[in-house]
Coordinates of C-alpha atoms and ligand atoms in Angstrom, one line a residue:
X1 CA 99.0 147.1 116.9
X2 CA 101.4 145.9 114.5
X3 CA 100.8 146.0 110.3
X4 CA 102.6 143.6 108.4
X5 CA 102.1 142.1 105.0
X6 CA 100.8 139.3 104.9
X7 CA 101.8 136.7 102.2
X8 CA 98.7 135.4 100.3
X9 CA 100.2 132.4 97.6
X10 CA 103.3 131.7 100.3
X11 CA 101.6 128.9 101.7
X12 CA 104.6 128.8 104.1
X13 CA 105.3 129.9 107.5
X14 CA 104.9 133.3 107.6
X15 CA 100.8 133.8 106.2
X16 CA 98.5 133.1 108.7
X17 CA 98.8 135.3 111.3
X18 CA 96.3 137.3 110.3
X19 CA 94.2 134.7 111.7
X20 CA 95.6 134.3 115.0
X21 CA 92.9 136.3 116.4
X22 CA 90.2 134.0 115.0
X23 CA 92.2 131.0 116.2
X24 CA 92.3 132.5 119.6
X25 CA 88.7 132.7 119.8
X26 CA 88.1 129.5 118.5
X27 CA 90.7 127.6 120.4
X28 CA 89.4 125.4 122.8
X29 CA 85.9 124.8 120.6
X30 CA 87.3 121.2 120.0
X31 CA 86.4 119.0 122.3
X32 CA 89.3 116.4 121.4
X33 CA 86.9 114.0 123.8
X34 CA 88.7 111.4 121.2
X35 CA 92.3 112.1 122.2
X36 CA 93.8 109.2 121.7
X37 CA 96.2 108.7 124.6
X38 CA 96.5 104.7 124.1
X39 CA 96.3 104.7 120.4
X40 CA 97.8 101.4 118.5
X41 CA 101.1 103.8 118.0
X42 CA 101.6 103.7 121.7
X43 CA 101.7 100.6 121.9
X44 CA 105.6 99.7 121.1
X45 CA 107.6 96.3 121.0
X46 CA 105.2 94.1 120.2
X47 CA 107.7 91.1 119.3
X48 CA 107.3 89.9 115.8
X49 CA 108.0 86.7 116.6
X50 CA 104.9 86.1 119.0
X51 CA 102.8 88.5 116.8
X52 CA 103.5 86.8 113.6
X53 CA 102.2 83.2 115.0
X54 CA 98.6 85.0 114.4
X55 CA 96.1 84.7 111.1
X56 CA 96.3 87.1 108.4
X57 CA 93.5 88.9 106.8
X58 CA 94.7 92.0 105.4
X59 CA 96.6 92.0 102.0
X60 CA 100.7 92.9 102.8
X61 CA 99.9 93.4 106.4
X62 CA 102.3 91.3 109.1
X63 CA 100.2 89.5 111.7
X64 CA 101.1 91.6 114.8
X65 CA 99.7 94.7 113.1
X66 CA 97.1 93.2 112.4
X67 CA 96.5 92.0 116.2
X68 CA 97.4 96.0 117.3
X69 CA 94.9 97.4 115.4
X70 CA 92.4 94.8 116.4
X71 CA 93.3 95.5 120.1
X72 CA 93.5 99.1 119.8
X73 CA 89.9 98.7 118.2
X74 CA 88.2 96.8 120.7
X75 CA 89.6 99.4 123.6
X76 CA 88.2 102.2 121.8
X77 CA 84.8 100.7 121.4
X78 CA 84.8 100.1 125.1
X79 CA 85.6 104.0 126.0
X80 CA 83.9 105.3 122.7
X81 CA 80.4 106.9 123.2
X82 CA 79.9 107.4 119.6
X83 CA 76.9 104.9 118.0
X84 CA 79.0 103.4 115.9
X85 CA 77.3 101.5 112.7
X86 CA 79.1 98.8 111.3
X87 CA 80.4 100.3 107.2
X88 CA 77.6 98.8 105.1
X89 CA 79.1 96.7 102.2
X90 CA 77.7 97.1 99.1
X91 CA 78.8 95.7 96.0
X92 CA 80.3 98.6 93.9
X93 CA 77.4 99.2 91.8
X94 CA 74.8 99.7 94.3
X95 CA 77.8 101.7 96.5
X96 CA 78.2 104.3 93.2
X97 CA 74.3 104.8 93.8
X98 CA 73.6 108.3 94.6
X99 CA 73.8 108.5 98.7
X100 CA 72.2 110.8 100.8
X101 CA 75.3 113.0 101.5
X102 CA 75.0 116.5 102.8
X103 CA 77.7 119.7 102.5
X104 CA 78.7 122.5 104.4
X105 CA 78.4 125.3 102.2
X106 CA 80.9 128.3 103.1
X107 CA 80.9 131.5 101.5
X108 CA 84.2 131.7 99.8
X109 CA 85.9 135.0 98.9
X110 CA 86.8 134.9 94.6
X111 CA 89.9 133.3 94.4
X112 CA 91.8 133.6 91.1
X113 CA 91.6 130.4 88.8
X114 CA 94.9 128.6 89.7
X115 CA 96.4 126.3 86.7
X116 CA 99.8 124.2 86.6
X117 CA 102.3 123.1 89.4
X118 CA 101.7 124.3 92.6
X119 CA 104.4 123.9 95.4
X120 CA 102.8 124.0 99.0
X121 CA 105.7 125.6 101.6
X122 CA 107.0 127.7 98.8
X123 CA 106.1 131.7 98.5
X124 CA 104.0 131.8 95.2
X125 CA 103.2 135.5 95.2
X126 CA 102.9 138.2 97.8
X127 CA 100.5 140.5 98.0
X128 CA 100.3 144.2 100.7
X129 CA 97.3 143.1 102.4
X130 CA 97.6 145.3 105.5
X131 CA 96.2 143.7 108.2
X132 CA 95.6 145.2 112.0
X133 CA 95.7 142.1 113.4
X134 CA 97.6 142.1 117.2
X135 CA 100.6 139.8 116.8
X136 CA 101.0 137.7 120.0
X137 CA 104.3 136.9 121.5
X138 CA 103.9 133.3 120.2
X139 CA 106.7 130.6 120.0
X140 CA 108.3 130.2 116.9
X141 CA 108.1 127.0 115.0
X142 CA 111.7 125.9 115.1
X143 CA 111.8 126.9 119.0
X144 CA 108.5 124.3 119.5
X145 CA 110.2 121.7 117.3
X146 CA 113.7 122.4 119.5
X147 CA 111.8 122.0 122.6
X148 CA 109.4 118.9 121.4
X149 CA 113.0 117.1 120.2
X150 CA 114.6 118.5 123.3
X151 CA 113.9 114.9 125.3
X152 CA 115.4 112.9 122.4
X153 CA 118.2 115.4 122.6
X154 CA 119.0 115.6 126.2
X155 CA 118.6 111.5 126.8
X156 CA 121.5 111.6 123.9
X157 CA 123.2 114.3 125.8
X158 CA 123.2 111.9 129.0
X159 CA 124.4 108.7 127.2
X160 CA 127.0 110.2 125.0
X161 CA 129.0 111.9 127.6
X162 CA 128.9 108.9 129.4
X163 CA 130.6 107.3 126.5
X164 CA 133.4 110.2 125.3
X165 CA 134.4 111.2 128.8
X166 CA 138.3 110.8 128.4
X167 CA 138.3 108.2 126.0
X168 CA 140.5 108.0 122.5
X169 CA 138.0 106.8 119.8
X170 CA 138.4 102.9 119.4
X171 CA 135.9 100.0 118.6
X172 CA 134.8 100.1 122.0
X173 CA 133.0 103.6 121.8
X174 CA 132.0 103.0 118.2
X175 CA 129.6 100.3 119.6
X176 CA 128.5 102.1 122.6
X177 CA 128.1 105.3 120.7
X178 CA 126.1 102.8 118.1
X179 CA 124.0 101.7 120.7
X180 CA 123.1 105.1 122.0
X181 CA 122.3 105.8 118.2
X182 CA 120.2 103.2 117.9
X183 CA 118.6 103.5 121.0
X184 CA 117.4 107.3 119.9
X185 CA 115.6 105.5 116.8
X186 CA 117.8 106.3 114.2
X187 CA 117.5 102.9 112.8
X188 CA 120.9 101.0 111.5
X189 CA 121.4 102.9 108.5
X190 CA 122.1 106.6 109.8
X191 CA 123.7 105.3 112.8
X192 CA 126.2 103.3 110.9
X193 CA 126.3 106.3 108.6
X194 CA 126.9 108.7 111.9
X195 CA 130.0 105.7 113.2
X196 CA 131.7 105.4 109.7
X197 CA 132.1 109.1 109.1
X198 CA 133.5 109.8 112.8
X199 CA 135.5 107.1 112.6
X200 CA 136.7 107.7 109.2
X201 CA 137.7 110.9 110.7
X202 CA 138.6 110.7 114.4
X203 CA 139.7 107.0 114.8
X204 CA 142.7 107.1 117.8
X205 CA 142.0 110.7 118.4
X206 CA 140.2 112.2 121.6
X207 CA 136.5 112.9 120.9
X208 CA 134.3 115.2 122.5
X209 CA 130.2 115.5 122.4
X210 CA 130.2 118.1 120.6
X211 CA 132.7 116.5 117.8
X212 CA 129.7 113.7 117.9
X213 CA 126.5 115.8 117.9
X214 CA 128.2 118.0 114.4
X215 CA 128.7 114.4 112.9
X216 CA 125.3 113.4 113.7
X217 CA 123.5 116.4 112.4
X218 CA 125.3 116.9 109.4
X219 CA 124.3 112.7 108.6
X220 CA 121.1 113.1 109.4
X221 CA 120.7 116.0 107.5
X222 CA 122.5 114.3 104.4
X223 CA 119.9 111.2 104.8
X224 CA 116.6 113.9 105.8
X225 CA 117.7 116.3 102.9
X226 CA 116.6 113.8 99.8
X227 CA 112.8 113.5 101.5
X228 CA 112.5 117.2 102.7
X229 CA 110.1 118.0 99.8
X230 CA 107.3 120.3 99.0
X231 CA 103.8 118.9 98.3
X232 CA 103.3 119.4 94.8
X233 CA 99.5 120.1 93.4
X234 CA 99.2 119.4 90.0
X235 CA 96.5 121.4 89.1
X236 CA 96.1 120.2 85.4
X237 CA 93.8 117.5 86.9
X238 CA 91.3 120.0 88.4
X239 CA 90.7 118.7 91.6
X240 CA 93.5 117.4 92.6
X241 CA 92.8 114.6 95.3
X242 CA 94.8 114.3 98.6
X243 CA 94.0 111.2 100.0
X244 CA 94.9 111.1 104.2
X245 CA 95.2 108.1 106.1
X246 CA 97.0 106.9 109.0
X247 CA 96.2 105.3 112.4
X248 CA 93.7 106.9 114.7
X249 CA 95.0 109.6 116.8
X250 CA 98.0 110.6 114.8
X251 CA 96.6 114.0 113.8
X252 CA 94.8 113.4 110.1
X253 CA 92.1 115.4 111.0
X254 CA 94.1 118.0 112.2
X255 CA 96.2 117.5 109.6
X256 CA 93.7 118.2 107.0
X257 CA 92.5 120.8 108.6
X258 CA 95.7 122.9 108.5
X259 CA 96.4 122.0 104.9
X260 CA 93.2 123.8 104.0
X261 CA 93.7 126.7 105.8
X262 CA 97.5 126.9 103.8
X263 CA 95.4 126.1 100.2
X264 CA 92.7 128.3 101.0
X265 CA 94.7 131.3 102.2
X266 CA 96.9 130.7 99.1
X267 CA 93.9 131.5 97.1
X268 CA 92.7 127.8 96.1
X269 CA 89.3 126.3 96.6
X270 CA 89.3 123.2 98.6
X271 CA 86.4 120.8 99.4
X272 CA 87.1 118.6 102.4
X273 CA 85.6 114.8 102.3
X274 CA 84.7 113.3 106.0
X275 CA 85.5 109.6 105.0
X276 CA 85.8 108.7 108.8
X277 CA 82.3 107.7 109.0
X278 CA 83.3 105.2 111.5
X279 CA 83.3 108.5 114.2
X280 CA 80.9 111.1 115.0
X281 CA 83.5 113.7 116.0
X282 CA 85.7 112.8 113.5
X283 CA 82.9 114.2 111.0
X284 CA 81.7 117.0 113.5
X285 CA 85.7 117.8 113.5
X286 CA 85.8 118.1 110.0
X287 CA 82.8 120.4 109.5
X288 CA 84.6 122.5 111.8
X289 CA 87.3 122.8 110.0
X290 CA 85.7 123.5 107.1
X291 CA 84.2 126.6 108.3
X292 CA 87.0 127.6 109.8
X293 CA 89.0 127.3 106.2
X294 CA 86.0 128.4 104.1
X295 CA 86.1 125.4 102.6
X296 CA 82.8 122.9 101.5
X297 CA 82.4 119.9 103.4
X298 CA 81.0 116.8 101.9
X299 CA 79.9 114.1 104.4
X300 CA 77.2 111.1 105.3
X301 CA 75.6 109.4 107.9
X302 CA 77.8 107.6 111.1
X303 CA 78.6 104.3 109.5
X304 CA 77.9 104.8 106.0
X305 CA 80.5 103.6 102.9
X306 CA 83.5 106.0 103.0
X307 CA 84.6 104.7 99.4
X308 CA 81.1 106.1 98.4
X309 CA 81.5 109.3 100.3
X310 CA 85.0 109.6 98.8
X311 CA 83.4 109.3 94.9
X312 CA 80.4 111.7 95.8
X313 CA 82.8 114.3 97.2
X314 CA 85.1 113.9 94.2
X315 CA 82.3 114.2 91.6
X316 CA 80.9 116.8 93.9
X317 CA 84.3 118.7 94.0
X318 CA 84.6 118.5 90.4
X319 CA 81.2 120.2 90.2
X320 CA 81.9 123.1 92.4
X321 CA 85.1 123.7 90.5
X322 CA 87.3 122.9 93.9
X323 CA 91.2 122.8 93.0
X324 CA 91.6 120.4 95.4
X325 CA 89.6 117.7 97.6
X326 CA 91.1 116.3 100.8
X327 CA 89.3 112.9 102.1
X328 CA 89.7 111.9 105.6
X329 CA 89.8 108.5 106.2
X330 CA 88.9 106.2 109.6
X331 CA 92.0 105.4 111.7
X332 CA 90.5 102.4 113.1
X333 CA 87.1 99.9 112.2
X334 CA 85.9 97.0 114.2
X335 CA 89.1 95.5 113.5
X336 CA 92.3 95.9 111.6
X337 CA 90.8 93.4 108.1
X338 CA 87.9 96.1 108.3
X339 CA 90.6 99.1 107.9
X340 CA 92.8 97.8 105.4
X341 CA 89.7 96.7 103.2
X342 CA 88.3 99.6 103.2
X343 CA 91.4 101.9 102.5
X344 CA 92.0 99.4 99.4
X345 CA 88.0 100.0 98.6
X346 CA 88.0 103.8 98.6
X347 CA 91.3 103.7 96.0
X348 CA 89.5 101.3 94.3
X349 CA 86.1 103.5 94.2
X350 CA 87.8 106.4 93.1
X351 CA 89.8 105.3 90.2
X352 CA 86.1 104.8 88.7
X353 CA 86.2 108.3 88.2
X354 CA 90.0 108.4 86.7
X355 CA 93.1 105.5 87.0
X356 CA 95.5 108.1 88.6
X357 CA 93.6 109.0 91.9
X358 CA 94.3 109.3 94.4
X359 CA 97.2 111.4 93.1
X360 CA 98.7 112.3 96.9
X361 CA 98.1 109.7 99.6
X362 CA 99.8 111.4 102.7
X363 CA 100.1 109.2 105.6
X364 CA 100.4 111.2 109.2
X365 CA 102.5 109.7 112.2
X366 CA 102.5 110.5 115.8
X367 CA 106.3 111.5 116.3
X368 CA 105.6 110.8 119.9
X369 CA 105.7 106.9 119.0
X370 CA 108.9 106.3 118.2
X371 CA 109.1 102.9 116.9
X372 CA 105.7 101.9 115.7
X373 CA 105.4 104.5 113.1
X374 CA 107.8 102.5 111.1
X375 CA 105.5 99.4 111.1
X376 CA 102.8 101.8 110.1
X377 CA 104.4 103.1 107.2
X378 CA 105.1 99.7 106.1
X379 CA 101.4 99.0 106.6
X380 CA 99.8 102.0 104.9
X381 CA 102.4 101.6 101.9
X382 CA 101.3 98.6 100.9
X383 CA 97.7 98.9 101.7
X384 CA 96.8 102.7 100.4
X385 CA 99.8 103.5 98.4
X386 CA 101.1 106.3 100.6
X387 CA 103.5 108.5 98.8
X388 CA 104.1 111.2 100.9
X389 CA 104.4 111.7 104.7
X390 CA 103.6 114.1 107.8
X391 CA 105.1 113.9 111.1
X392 CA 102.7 115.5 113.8
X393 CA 103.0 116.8 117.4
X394 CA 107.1 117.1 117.2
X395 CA 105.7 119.9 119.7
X396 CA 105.0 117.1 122.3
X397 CA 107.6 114.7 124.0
X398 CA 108.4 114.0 120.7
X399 CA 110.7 111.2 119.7
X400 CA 111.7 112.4 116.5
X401 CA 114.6 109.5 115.1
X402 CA 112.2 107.9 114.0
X403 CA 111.6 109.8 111.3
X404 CA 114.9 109.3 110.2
X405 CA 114.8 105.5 110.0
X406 CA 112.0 106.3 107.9
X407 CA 113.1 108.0 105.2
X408 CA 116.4 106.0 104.9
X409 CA 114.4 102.9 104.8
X410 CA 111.6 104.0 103.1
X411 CA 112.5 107.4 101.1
X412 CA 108.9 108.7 101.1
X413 CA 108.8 112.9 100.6
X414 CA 108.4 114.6 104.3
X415 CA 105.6 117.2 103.1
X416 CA 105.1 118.6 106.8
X417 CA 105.6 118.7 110.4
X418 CA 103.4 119.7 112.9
X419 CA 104.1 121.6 115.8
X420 CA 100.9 122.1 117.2
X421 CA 97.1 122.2 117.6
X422 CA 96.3 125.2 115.8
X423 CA 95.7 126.0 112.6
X424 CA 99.1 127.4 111.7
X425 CA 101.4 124.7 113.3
X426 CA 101.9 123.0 109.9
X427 CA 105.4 123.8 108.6
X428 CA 107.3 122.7 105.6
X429 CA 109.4 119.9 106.3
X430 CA 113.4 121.5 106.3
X431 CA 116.1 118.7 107.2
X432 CA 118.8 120.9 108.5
X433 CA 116.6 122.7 111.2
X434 CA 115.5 118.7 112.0
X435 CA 119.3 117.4 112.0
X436 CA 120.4 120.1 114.1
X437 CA 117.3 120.0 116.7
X438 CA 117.5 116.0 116.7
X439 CA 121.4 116.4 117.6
X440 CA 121.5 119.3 119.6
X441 CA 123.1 121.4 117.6
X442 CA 122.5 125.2 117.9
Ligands
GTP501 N1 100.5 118.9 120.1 C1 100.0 118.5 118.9 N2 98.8 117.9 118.8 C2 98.4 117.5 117.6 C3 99.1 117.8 116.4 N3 98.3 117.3 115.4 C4 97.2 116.8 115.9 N4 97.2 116.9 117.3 C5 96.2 116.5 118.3 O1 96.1 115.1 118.2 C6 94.8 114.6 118.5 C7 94.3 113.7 117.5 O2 94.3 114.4 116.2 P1 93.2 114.0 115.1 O3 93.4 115.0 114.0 O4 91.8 113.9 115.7 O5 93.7 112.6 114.8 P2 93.0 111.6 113.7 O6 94.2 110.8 113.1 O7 92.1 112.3 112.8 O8 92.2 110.6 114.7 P3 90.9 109.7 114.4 O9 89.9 110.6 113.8 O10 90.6 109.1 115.7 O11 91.4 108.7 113.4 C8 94.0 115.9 118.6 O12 93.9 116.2 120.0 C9 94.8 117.0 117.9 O13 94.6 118.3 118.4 C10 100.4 118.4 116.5 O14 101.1 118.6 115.6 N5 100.8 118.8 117.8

């Protein structure tokens, strides 16, 4: 038995293993029948130039996206046992009728009122809770991260001391290094970044891999470092609304999940909204979650309008005096239109309520994509108005230089990572501990 103190505002890494032995009984209660092996993310390369030939229907969406999505819908539907209902459309009075919505109600401990700026990742207060709980020998984050980016690190390993064996640093090696680079996803920006400053440096000289993998790492930290921020709650605007979308399978539930077992722990009441009506786990997964976080659940009936769920469960949220409501959102509807519409419908629904919701639209990615993810983002920007992001299952074969085309191109916040399936494998986004597992660097 081992006491320790556990950290009840941190909302960081170190709280929440006074759960672990909940978790542990609990693991393994979700199904995941919906894993998503062959989710639109996987599927990589479409060529733009054959894709963009198609119709559009979707508002800022390029064609081949549009044709993924629809693809990836129809497969599901084939391998999905869920009845699914098509979403009814209603025009938006009839939708802001009262619907027949039902809650989990969980028996929250008090939690002092919390007012002002909140920081998620960042120790607010600490309080000398002693717990009893039996800590576990248990990976540590950064090792699961280390291992998860261990492929994209060792395939770089390969290819760059194929490159630097005995040679002087001339154009030849800049372009073979760039095309390692840019083969590890790093997009054109960071890898001409990564060939300026050795060259800059090193030009005529012998170079070794290590001389390569410090230069890489401390450029990819310099482009990470401007996006590795804490999500911000501003609690002025009791409750504030987190809005989470992405493409099926890329971890929102999960996602969610974990964030309100960091706000909840931290003290904050949280009411979760199941806005993927489109799937019957995806709501059954969300009530789980919410017991598991203490936290009220507002959802409807398989099929129903998720931009009226998403207005209930606000005005609901409001009512029970929640600092903060997370929606859920469907990853995939009969086709890719469907998706985009109703994304644009459930901003559109809640802004009847107030102009600045949502006020955080996170968007998760699969980091085990590579590629794709930076067509979604470009997608869910334009469609939702994403403003912050969340890389999942860097755990996994993950192919994290993707990432870091992202937020040179795109300079959305990183919020969080996540390293696993549990409830505590959602870390605060650091860009040194990313550069250096990304470029091998100890
Ligand atoms: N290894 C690992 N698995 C994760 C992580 N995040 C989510 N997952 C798993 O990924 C799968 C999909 O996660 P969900 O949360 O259901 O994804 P979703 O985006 O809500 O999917 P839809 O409901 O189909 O739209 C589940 O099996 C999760 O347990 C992570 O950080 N690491």
């Amino acid at each position: 038995m081992a006491g320790f103190f556990k950290k009840i505002f941190s909302f960081g890494r170190e709280e929440g293993k006074a759960v672990q032995a909940e978790q542990a009984a609990e693991k393994g209660a979700f199904a995941h029948e919906h894993r998503l092996d062959e989710d639109l993310a996987a599927e990589e390369g479409v060529p733009v130039a054959e894709a963009a030939s198609s119709g559009d229907t979707a508002k800022g969406v390029p064609d081949f996206l549009v044709d993924e999505i629809e693809d990836k819908a129809a497969e599901a539907d084939e391998i999905q046992n869920d009845a699914v209902k098509p979403a009814t459309e209603h025009p938006d009075e009839a939708m802001l009728a009262p619907t027949a919505v039902s809650t989990t109600r969980v028996e929250q401990t008090a939690a002092p009122s919390r007012s002002g700026k909140l920081r998620i990742g960042a120790e607010v207060e600490e309080a000398s809770e002693e717990t009893t709980v039996e800590e576990t020998p248990q990976q540590s984050w950064l090792q699961k991260l280390r291992s998860g980016l261990s492929r994209s690190s060792r395939e770089l390993g390969n290819n760059l001391s194929g490159i630097v064996s005995k040679r002087k640093l001339d154009d030849d090696t800049l372009q073979d290094l760039e095309d390692v680079l840019l083969q590890a996803d790093l997009g054109m920006e960071t890898t001409t970044r990564i060939t300026d400053a050795l060259s800059a440096s090193r030009y005529g000289r012998e170079l070794t891999e290590k001389d390569i993998r410090s230069v890489m790492a401390r450029e990819v930290g310099r482009v990470l470092e401007p996006v590795a921020k804490p999500l911000e709650l501003d609690l002025s605007h009791k409750p504030h609304v987190v809005l989470v979308v992405g493409v099926n399978g890329t971890g929102k539930t999960t996602t969610i999940g974990k964030l309100a077992a960091k706000l909840t722990r931290g003290g904050l009441k949280v009411t979760l909204a199941a806005g993927d009506t489109f799937r019957a786990a995806a709501i059954e997964q969300l009530h789980i979650w919410g017991e598991r976080t203490g936290s009220e659940v507002i959802s409807t009936k398989l099929g129903a309008d998720a931009a009226s769920l998403a207005y209930d469960a606000y005005a609901r949220a409001k009512e029970n005096g929640s600092d903060v409501v997370i929606i859920d959102t469907a990853g995939r509807l009969q086709n890719k239109a469907e998706l985009m519409a109703e994304l644009e419908k459930i901003v559109r629904v809640l802004r009847k309520h107030d102009n600045a919701l949502p006020h955080t639209v996170l968007q998760t990615l699969d980091a085990t994509t590579g590629q794709n993810a930076m067509n979604q983002v470009e997608i869910f920007r334009n469609v939702a108005g994403v403003n912050g992001l969340v890389m999942t299952k860097l755990d996994g074969s993950a192919r994290g230089g993707i990432l870091v085309a992202i937020a040179a191109r795109h300079q959305l916040p990183v919020y969080f990572i996540g390293v696993g399936e549990d409830i505590d494998d959602l870390e605060p986004f650091e860009a040194d501990d990313f550069a250096n597992a990304i470029a091998g660097v100890k």
